[in-house]
Amino acid sequence: DAGVIQSPRHEVTEMGQEVTLRCKPISGHDYLFWYRQTMMRGLELLIYFNNNVPIDDSGMPEDRFSAKMPNASFSTLKIQPSEPRDSAVYFCASSFRFGGNQPQHFGDGTRLSIL
Amino acid sequence: SQKIEQNSEALNIQEGKTATLTCNYTNYSPAYLQWYRQDPGRGPVFLLLIRENEKEKRKERLKVTFDTTLKQSLFHITASQPADSATYLCALESGGSYIPTFGRGTSLIVHP
């Protein structure tokens, strides 16, 4: 089984540009999570979806961030306009929530650098 | 406020010894606790889950304990190997949401 697939693996762009990160979850998983990881703050949950519906976006730092899940096999995280402080590694994870205590399966992340 | 604490200093040990990593938490009543491994440039990988009514869980060379009175979990790797060098993160379910919150992780370095 293929794992969670994220693209691109690396993104370098200039401040003010729009950035779109992509994620393909594991087939059959009904939960999808977006995280951001930095040295200072560790792994922070930004937003999560259940059956393609956003459930909790309280971790999204600002209105510049938005996420969508148009179908069960694809999600995007968009930053517009981007700022240098958005530089981080962004992870997507998925899980099959049966019994409420299933592990999360992570992609290998997108390393984002905003110049 | 809720807090998950893992030692920010790297743990250096000699190959063959047992590595013990600590996860302390405050203001949580987690139903379960998970441990993940993260290698540089990779996403976290799930290792073990332990429920609040379980004192100990084992998987091959790994052992996890969960003390809800002390609000602490210990993660042990016996007969450690250089390949065990990585960052280890604990994660706790928060407030019945089934969504885990992660600690910042502890780096383990096993020297040959």
PDB file of C-alpha atoms in Angstrom:
ATOM      1  CA  ASP A   1       0.000   0.000   0.000  1.00  0.00           C
ATOM      2  CA  ALA A   2       1.282   3.438  -0.887  1.00  0.00           C
ATOM      3  CA  GLY A   3       1.704   5.759   2.040  1.00  0.00           C
ATOM      4  CA  VAL A   4       0.670   9.389   2.313  1.00  0.00           C
ATOM      5  CA  ILE A   5       2.102  11.296  -0.627  1.00  0.00           C
ATOM      6  CA  GLN A   6       2.978  14.974  -0.416  1.00  0.00           C
ATOM      7  CA  SER A   7       4.177  17.329  -3.082  1.00  0.00           C
ATOM      8  CA  PRO A   8       6.346  19.182  -3.609  1.00  0.00           C
ATOM      9  CA  ARG A   9       9.052  17.920  -1.246  1.00  0.00           C
ATOM     10  CA  HIS A  10      10.760  21.284  -1.272  1.00  0.00           C
ATOM     11  CA  GLU A  11       9.464  24.730  -2.126  1.00  0.00           C
ATOM     12  CA  VAL A  12      11.433  27.948  -2.182  1.00  0.00           C
ATOM     13  CA  THR A  13       9.593  31.097  -3.087  1.00  0.00           C
ATOM     14  CA  GLU A  14       9.625  34.787  -2.489  1.00  0.00           C
ATOM     15  CA  MET A  15       7.570  36.599   0.050  1.00  0.00           C
ATOM     16  CA  GLY A  16       4.129  37.543  -1.219  1.00  0.00           C
ATOM     17  CA  GLN A  17       3.791  34.605  -3.580  1.00  0.00           C
ATOM     18  CA  GLU A  18       1.020  32.049  -3.338  1.00  0.00           C
ATOM     19  CA  VAL A  19       2.084  28.606  -2.162  1.00  0.00           C
ATOM     20  CA  THR A  20       0.064  25.431  -2.644  1.00  0.00           C
ATOM     21  CA  LEU A  21       0.960  22.212  -0.877  1.00  0.00           C
ATOM     22  CA  ARG A  22      -0.634  18.941  -1.935  1.00  0.00           C
ATOM     23  CA  CYS A  23      -1.471  15.708  -0.195  1.00  0.00           C
ATOM     24  CA  LYS A  24      -2.813  12.321  -1.205  1.00  0.00           C
ATOM     25  CA  PRO A  25      -3.924  10.312   1.839  1.00  0.00           C
ATOM     26  CA  ILE A  26      -3.920   6.561   2.184  1.00  0.00           C
ATOM     27  CA  SER A  27      -6.898   5.042   0.412  1.00  0.00           C
ATOM     28  CA  GLY A  28      -9.705   4.221   2.825  1.00  0.00           C
ATOM     29  CA  HIS A  29      -8.599   6.632   5.514  1.00  0.00           C
ATOM     30  CA  ASP A  30     -11.387   8.972   6.582  1.00  0.00           C
ATOM     31  CA  TYR A  31      -9.352  11.526   8.551  1.00  0.00           C
ATOM     32  CA  LEU A  32      -6.783  13.902   7.102  1.00  0.00           C
ATOM     33  CA  PHE A  33      -4.560  16.240   9.098  1.00  0.00           C
ATOM     34  CA  TRP A  34      -2.266  19.121   8.202  1.00  0.00           C
ATOM     35  CA  TYR A  35       0.625  19.908  10.566  1.00  0.00           C
ATOM     36  CA  ARG A  36       3.440  22.411  10.646  1.00  0.00           C
ATOM     37  CA  GLN A  37       6.772  21.601  12.299  1.00  0.00           C
ATOM     38  CA  THR A  38       9.383  24.113  13.426  1.00  0.00           C
ATOM     39  CA  MET A  39      12.269  23.928  15.858  1.00  0.00           C
ATOM     40  CA  MET A  40      10.637  26.514  18.088  1.00  0.00           C
ATOM     41  CA  ARG A  41       7.102  25.132  18.257  1.00  0.00           C
ATOM     42  CA  GLY A  42       7.404  21.475  17.348  1.00  0.00           C
ATOM     43  CA  LEU A  43       4.585  19.735  15.498  1.00  0.00           C
ATOM     44  CA  GLU A  44       1.435  21.858  15.440  1.00  0.00           C
ATOM     45  CA  LEU A  45      -1.944  20.756  14.131  1.00  0.00           C
ATOM     46  CA  LEU A  46      -3.322  23.281  11.653  1.00  0.00           C
ATOM     47  CA  ILE A  47      -6.561  21.695  10.483  1.00  0.00           C
ATOM     48  CA  TYR A  48      -8.184  18.313  10.103  1.00  0.00           C
ATOM     49  CA  PHE A  49     -10.908  16.829   7.934  1.00  0.00           C
ATOM     50  CA  ASN A  50     -13.284  13.946   8.439  1.00  0.00           C
ATOM     51  CA  ASN A  51     -14.835  12.483   5.297  1.00  0.00           C
ATOM     52  CA  ASN A  52     -13.625  15.528   3.329  1.00  0.00           C
ATOM     53  CA  VAL A  53     -15.329  18.000   5.706  1.00  0.00           C
ATOM     54  CA  PRO A  54     -13.171  20.432   7.734  1.00  0.00           C
ATOM     55  CA  ILE A  55     -13.802  19.729  11.404  1.00  0.00           C
ATOM     56  CA  ASP A  56     -11.396  21.983  13.285  1.00  0.00           C
ATOM     57  CA  ASP A  57      -9.323  24.760  11.755  1.00  0.00           C
ATOM     58  CA  SER A  58      -8.494  26.506  15.016  1.00  0.00           C
ATOM     59  CA  GLY A  59      -4.802  25.824  14.455  1.00  0.00           C
ATOM     60  CA  MET A  60      -4.679  27.760  11.200  1.00  0.00           C
ATOM     61  CA  PRO A  61      -2.514  30.752  12.084  1.00  0.00           C
ATOM     62  CA  GLU A  62      -4.123  33.403   9.928  1.00  0.00           C
ATOM     63  CA  ASP A  63      -6.583  34.036   7.134  1.00  0.00           C
ATOM     64  CA  ARG A  64      -3.673  33.763   4.760  1.00  0.00           C
ATOM     65  CA  PHE A  65      -3.895  30.005   5.275  1.00  0.00           C
ATOM     66  CA  SER A  66      -6.649  27.923   3.723  1.00  0.00           C
ATOM     67  CA  ALA A  67      -7.168  24.201   3.191  1.00  0.00           C
ATOM     68  CA  LYS A  68      -9.502  22.190   1.033  1.00  0.00           C
ATOM     69  CA  MET A  69     -10.348  18.568   0.490  1.00  0.00           C
ATOM     70  CA  PRO A  70     -12.399  18.296  -2.702  1.00  0.00           C
ATOM     71  CA  ASN A  71     -12.469  14.498  -2.585  1.00  0.00           C
ATOM     72  CA  ALA A  72     -11.286  11.571  -0.482  1.00  0.00           C
ATOM     73  CA  SER A  73      -7.972  11.280  -2.282  1.00  0.00           C
ATOM     74  CA  PHE A  74      -6.715  14.850  -2.406  1.00  0.00           C
ATOM     75  CA  SER A  75      -6.177  17.852  -0.165  1.00  0.00           C
ATOM     76  CA  THR A  76      -4.412  21.190  -0.526  1.00  0.00           C
ATOM     77  CA  LEU A  77      -3.016  23.708   1.918  1.00  0.00           C
ATOM     78  CA  LYS A  78      -2.643  27.168   0.470  1.00  0.00           C
ATOM     79  CA  ILE A  79      -0.796  30.200   1.801  1.00  0.00           C
ATOM     80  CA  GLN A  80      -1.545  33.513   0.143  1.00  0.00           C
ATOM     81  CA  PRO A  81       0.343  35.770   0.485  1.00  0.00           C
ATOM     82  CA  SER A  82       3.319  33.921   1.940  1.00  0.00           C
ATOM     83  CA  GLU A  83       5.650  35.468   4.532  1.00  0.00           C
ATOM     84  CA  PRO A  84       9.138  34.475   5.745  1.00  0.00           C
ATOM     85  CA  ARG A  85       7.700  33.344   9.099  1.00  0.00           C
ATOM     86  CA  ASP A  86       5.717  30.674   7.255  1.00  0.00           C
ATOM     87  CA  SER A  87       8.979  28.837   6.567  1.00  0.00           C
ATOM     88  CA  ALA A  88       8.641  25.382   8.121  1.00  0.00           C
ATOM     89  CA  VAL A  89       8.087  21.744   7.250  1.00  0.00           C
ATOM     90  CA  TYR A  90       4.439  21.010   6.532  1.00  0.00           C
ATOM     91  CA  PHE A  91       3.173  17.483   7.050  1.00  0.00           C
ATOM     92  CA  CYS A  92       0.018  15.794   5.945  1.00  0.00           C
ATOM     93  CA  ALA A  93      -1.211  12.726   7.822  1.00  0.00           C
ATOM     94  CA  SER A  94      -4.174  10.407   7.478  1.00  0.00           C
ATOM     95  CA  SER A  95      -5.818   7.842   9.697  1.00  0.00           C
ATOM     96  CA  PHE A  96      -8.654   5.385   9.767  1.00  0.00           C
ATOM     97  CA  ARG A  97     -10.632   6.337  12.809  1.00  0.00           C
ATOM     98  CA  PHE A  98     -12.244   3.211  14.155  1.00  0.00           C
ATOM     99  CA  GLY A  99     -12.420   3.052  17.920  1.00  0.00           C
ATOM    100  CA  GLY A 100     -10.943   6.498  18.316  1.00  0.00           C
ATOM    101  CA  ASN A 101      -7.345   5.502  18.915  1.00  0.00           C
ATOM    102  CA  GLN A 102      -5.807   4.722  15.581  1.00  0.00           C
ATOM    103  CA  PRO A 103      -2.302   5.880  14.673  1.00  0.00           C
ATOM    104  CA  GLN A 104      -1.643   8.621  12.182  1.00  0.00           C
ATOM    105  CA  HIS A 105       0.280   7.925   8.988  1.00  0.00           C
ATOM    106  CA  PHE A 106       2.458  10.823   7.920  1.00  0.00           C
ATOM    107  CA  GLY A 107       3.848  11.859   4.582  1.00  0.00           C
ATOM    108  CA  ASP A 108       7.454  12.963   4.322  1.00  0.00           C
ATOM    109  CA  GLY A 109       6.522  16.612   4.359  1.00  0.00           C
ATOM    110  CA  THR A 110       7.080  19.709   2.280  1.00  0.00           C
ATOM    111  CA  ARG A 111      10.016  21.863   3.347  1.00  0.00           C
ATOM    112  CA  LEU A 112       8.897  25.422   2.659  1.00  0.00           C
ATOM    113  CA  SER A 113      11.279  28.351   2.549  1.00  0.00           C
ATOM    114  CA  ILE A 114       9.924  31.860   2.044  1.00  0.00           C
ATOM    115  CA  LEU A 115      12.627  34.360   1.149  1.00  0.00           C
TER     116      LEU A 115
ATOM    117  CA  SER B   1      -2.722  25.020  30.607  1.00  0.00           C
ATOM    118  CA  GLN B   2      -2.098  21.676  28.959  1.00  0.00           C
ATOM    119  CA  LYS B   3       1.522  20.761  28.487  1.00  0.00           C
ATOM    120  CA  ILE B   4       3.489  17.822  27.133  1.00  0.00           C
ATOM    121  CA  GLU B   5       7.152  17.725  28.113  1.00  0.00           C
ATOM    122  CA  GLN B   6       9.913  15.718  26.539  1.00  0.00           C
ATOM    123  CA  ASN B   7      13.570  16.268  27.284  1.00  0.00           C
ATOM    124  CA  SER B   8      14.903  18.764  24.771  1.00  0.00           C
ATOM    125  CA  GLU B   9      18.469  17.631  25.315  1.00  0.00           C
ATOM    126  CA  ALA B  10      19.668  14.760  23.168  1.00  0.00           C
ATOM    127  CA  LEU B  11      20.158  11.415  24.858  1.00  0.00           C
ATOM    128  CA  ASN B  12      23.528   9.883  24.035  1.00  0.00           C
ATOM    129  CA  ILE B  13      24.069   6.217  24.846  1.00  0.00           C
ATOM    130  CA  GLN B  14      26.397   3.401  23.930  1.00  0.00           C
ATOM    131  CA  GLU B  15      25.309   0.612  21.614  1.00  0.00           C
ATOM    132  CA  GLY B  16      23.862  -2.335  23.505  1.00  0.00           C
ATOM    133  CA  LYS B  17      22.580  -0.270  26.404  1.00  0.00           C
ATOM    134  CA  THR B  18      18.930   0.452  27.178  1.00  0.00           C
ATOM    135  CA  ALA B  19      17.666   3.874  26.143  1.00  0.00           C
ATOM    136  CA  THR B  20      14.912   5.406  28.261  1.00  0.00           C
ATOM    137  CA  LEU B  21      12.964   8.429  27.076  1.00  0.00           C
ATOM    138  CA  THR B  22      10.426  10.335  29.163  1.00  0.00           C
ATOM    139  CA  CYS B  23       7.127  11.991  28.337  1.00  0.00           C
ATOM    140  CA  ASN B  24       5.489  14.033  31.094  1.00  0.00           C
ATOM    141  CA  TYR B  25       2.158  15.778  30.803  1.00  0.00           C
ATOM    142  CA  THR B  26       0.005  18.170  32.798  1.00  0.00           C
ATOM    143  CA  ASN B  27      -3.686  19.002  32.645  1.00  0.00           C
ATOM    144  CA  TYR B  28      -4.475  16.050  30.419  1.00  0.00           C
ATOM    145  CA  SER B  29      -6.525  12.971  31.105  1.00  0.00           C
ATOM    146  CA  PRO B  30      -5.578  11.026  28.002  1.00  0.00           C
ATOM    147  CA  ALA B  31      -7.358   7.828  27.126  1.00  0.00           C
ATOM    148  CA  TYR B  32      -4.237   6.702  25.304  1.00  0.00           C
ATOM    149  CA  LEU B  33      -0.704   7.727  24.485  1.00  0.00           C
ATOM    150  CA  GLN B  34       1.289   7.063  21.331  1.00  0.00           C
ATOM    151  CA  TRP B  35       5.003   7.028  20.529  1.00  0.00           C
ATOM    152  CA  TYR B  36       6.404   7.928  17.119  1.00  0.00           C
ATOM    153  CA  ARG B  37       9.853   7.869  15.582  1.00  0.00           C
ATOM    154  CA  GLN B  38      11.051  10.621  13.249  1.00  0.00           C
ATOM    155  CA  ASP B  39      14.169  10.438  11.096  1.00  0.00           C
ATOM    156  CA  PRO B  40      15.734  13.570   9.558  1.00  0.00           C
ATOM    157  CA  GLY B  41      13.827  14.693   6.488  1.00  0.00           C
ATOM    158  CA  ARG B  42      11.019  12.194   7.062  1.00  0.00           C
ATOM    159  CA  GLY B  43       7.597  12.244   8.672  1.00  0.00           C
ATOM    160  CA  PRO B  44       6.902  10.664  12.060  1.00  0.00           C
ATOM    161  CA  VAL B  45       6.285   6.927  12.023  1.00  0.00           C
ATOM    162  CA  PHE B  46       3.969   5.280  14.542  1.00  0.00           C
ATOM    163  CA  LEU B  47       5.600   2.803  16.928  1.00  0.00           C
ATOM    164  CA  LEU B  48       3.339   1.950  19.851  1.00  0.00           C
ATOM    165  CA  LEU B  49       0.053   2.882  21.461  1.00  0.00           C
ATOM    166  CA  ILE B  50      -0.785   2.326  25.121  1.00  0.00           C
ATOM    167  CA  ARG B  51      -4.200   2.830  26.692  1.00  0.00           C
ATOM    168  CA  GLU B  52      -4.887   4.402  30.083  1.00  0.00           C
ATOM    169  CA  ASN B  53      -5.824   1.048  31.597  1.00  0.00           C
ATOM    170  CA  GLU B  54      -2.574  -0.577  30.437  1.00  0.00           C
ATOM    171  CA  LYS B  55       0.548  -0.279  32.555  1.00  0.00           C
ATOM    172  CA  GLU B  56       2.992  -1.622  30.013  1.00  0.00           C
ATOM    173  CA  LYS B  57       3.208  -2.545  26.332  1.00  0.00           C
ATOM    174  CA  ARG B  58       5.978  -4.332  24.486  1.00  0.00           C
ATOM    175  CA  LYS B  59       6.932  -4.746  20.862  1.00  0.00           C
ATOM    176  CA  GLU B  60      10.200  -6.500  20.070  1.00  0.00           C
ATOM    177  CA  ARG B  61      12.955  -4.363  21.697  1.00  0.00           C
ATOM    178  CA  LEU B  62      10.524  -1.573  22.594  1.00  0.00           C
ATOM    179  CA  LYS B  63       8.684  -1.152  25.872  1.00  0.00           C
ATOM    180  CA  VAL B  64       6.316   1.610  26.901  1.00  0.00           C
ATOM    181  CA  THR B  65       4.928   2.271  30.361  1.00  0.00           C
ATOM    182  CA  PHE B  66       2.055   4.580  31.237  1.00  0.00           C
ATOM    183  CA  ASP B  67       1.563   5.895  34.767  1.00  0.00           C
ATOM    184  CA  THR B  68      -1.579   8.044  34.930  1.00  0.00           C
ATOM    185  CA  THR B  69      -0.888   8.895  38.581  1.00  0.00           C
ATOM    186  CA  LEU B  70       2.545  10.301  37.826  1.00  0.00           C
ATOM    187  CA  LYS B  71       1.276  11.604  34.469  1.00  0.00           C
ATOM    188  CA  GLN B  72       4.248  10.070  32.771  1.00  0.00           C
ATOM    189  CA  SER B  73       5.146   7.606  30.054  1.00  0.00           C
ATOM    190  CA  LEU B  74       8.538   5.964  29.687  1.00  0.00           C
ATOM    191  CA  PHE B  75       9.782   4.607  26.375  1.00  0.00           C
ATOM    192  CA  HIS B  76      12.542   2.003  26.495  1.00  0.00           C
ATOM    193  CA  ILE B  77      14.677   0.575  23.717  1.00  0.00           C
ATOM    194  CA  THR B  78      16.676  -2.417  24.885  1.00  0.00           C
ATOM    195  CA  ALA B  79      19.916  -3.551  23.236  1.00  0.00           C
ATOM    196  CA  SER B  80      20.054  -0.243  21.401  1.00  0.00           C
ATOM    197  CA  GLN B  81      21.694   0.006  17.980  1.00  0.00           C
ATOM    198  CA  PRO B  82      23.051   2.962  15.992  1.00  0.00           C
ATOM    199  CA  ALA B  83      20.061   2.476  13.660  1.00  0.00           C
ATOM    200  CA  ASP B  84      17.801   3.444  16.576  1.00  0.00           C
ATOM    201  CA  SER B  85      19.212   6.990  16.426  1.00  0.00           C
ATOM    202  CA  ALA B  86      16.282   9.290  15.689  1.00  0.00           C
ATOM    203  CA  THR B  87      13.894  11.710  17.362  1.00  0.00           C
ATOM    204  CA  TYR B  88      11.100  10.110  19.372  1.00  0.00           C
ATOM    205  CA  LEU B  89       7.809  11.927  19.917  1.00  0.00           C
ATOM    206  CA  CYS B  90       4.991  11.143  22.295  1.00  0.00           C
ATOM    207  CA  ALA B  91       1.424  12.103  21.493  1.00  0.00           C
ATOM    208  CA  LEU B  92      -1.608  12.337  23.770  1.00  0.00           C
ATOM    209  CA  GLU B  93      -5.267  12.385  22.917  1.00  0.00           C
ATOM    210  CA  SER B  94      -6.832  15.597  24.108  1.00  0.00           C
ATOM    211  CA  GLY B  95     -10.209  15.995  25.754  1.00  0.00           C
ATOM    212  CA  GLY B  96     -12.019  13.101  24.154  1.00  0.00           C
ATOM    213  CA  SER B  97     -11.446  14.386  20.650  1.00  0.00           C
ATOM    214  CA  TYR B  98      -9.381  11.346  19.594  1.00  0.00           C
ATOM    215  CA  ILE B  99      -6.989  13.811  17.982  1.00  0.00           C
ATOM    216  CA  PRO B 100      -3.473  13.521  19.431  1.00  0.00           C
ATOM    217  CA  THR B 101      -1.316  16.440  20.490  1.00  0.00           C
ATOM    218  CA  PHE B 102       2.411  15.898  20.024  1.00  0.00           C
ATOM    219  CA  GLY B 103       5.336  16.608  22.288  1.00  0.00           C
ATOM    220  CA  ARG B 104       8.402  18.227  20.756  1.00  0.00           C
ATOM    221  CA  GLY B 105      10.394  15.022  20.839  1.00  0.00           C
ATOM    222  CA  THR B 106      13.717  13.859  22.225  1.00  0.00           C
ATOM    223  CA  SER B 107      16.694  13.064  20.029  1.00  0.00           C
ATOM    224  CA  LEU B 108      18.378   9.721  20.701  1.00  0.00           C
ATOM    225  CA  ILE B 109      21.930   9.116  19.530  1.00  0.00           C
ATOM    226  CA  VAL B 110      23.328   5.609  19.854  1.00  0.00           C
ATOM    227  CA  HIS B 111      27.099   5.436  19.554  1.00  0.00           C
ATOM    228  CA  PRO B 112      28.786   2.321  18.157  1.00  0.00           C
TER     229      PRO B 112
END
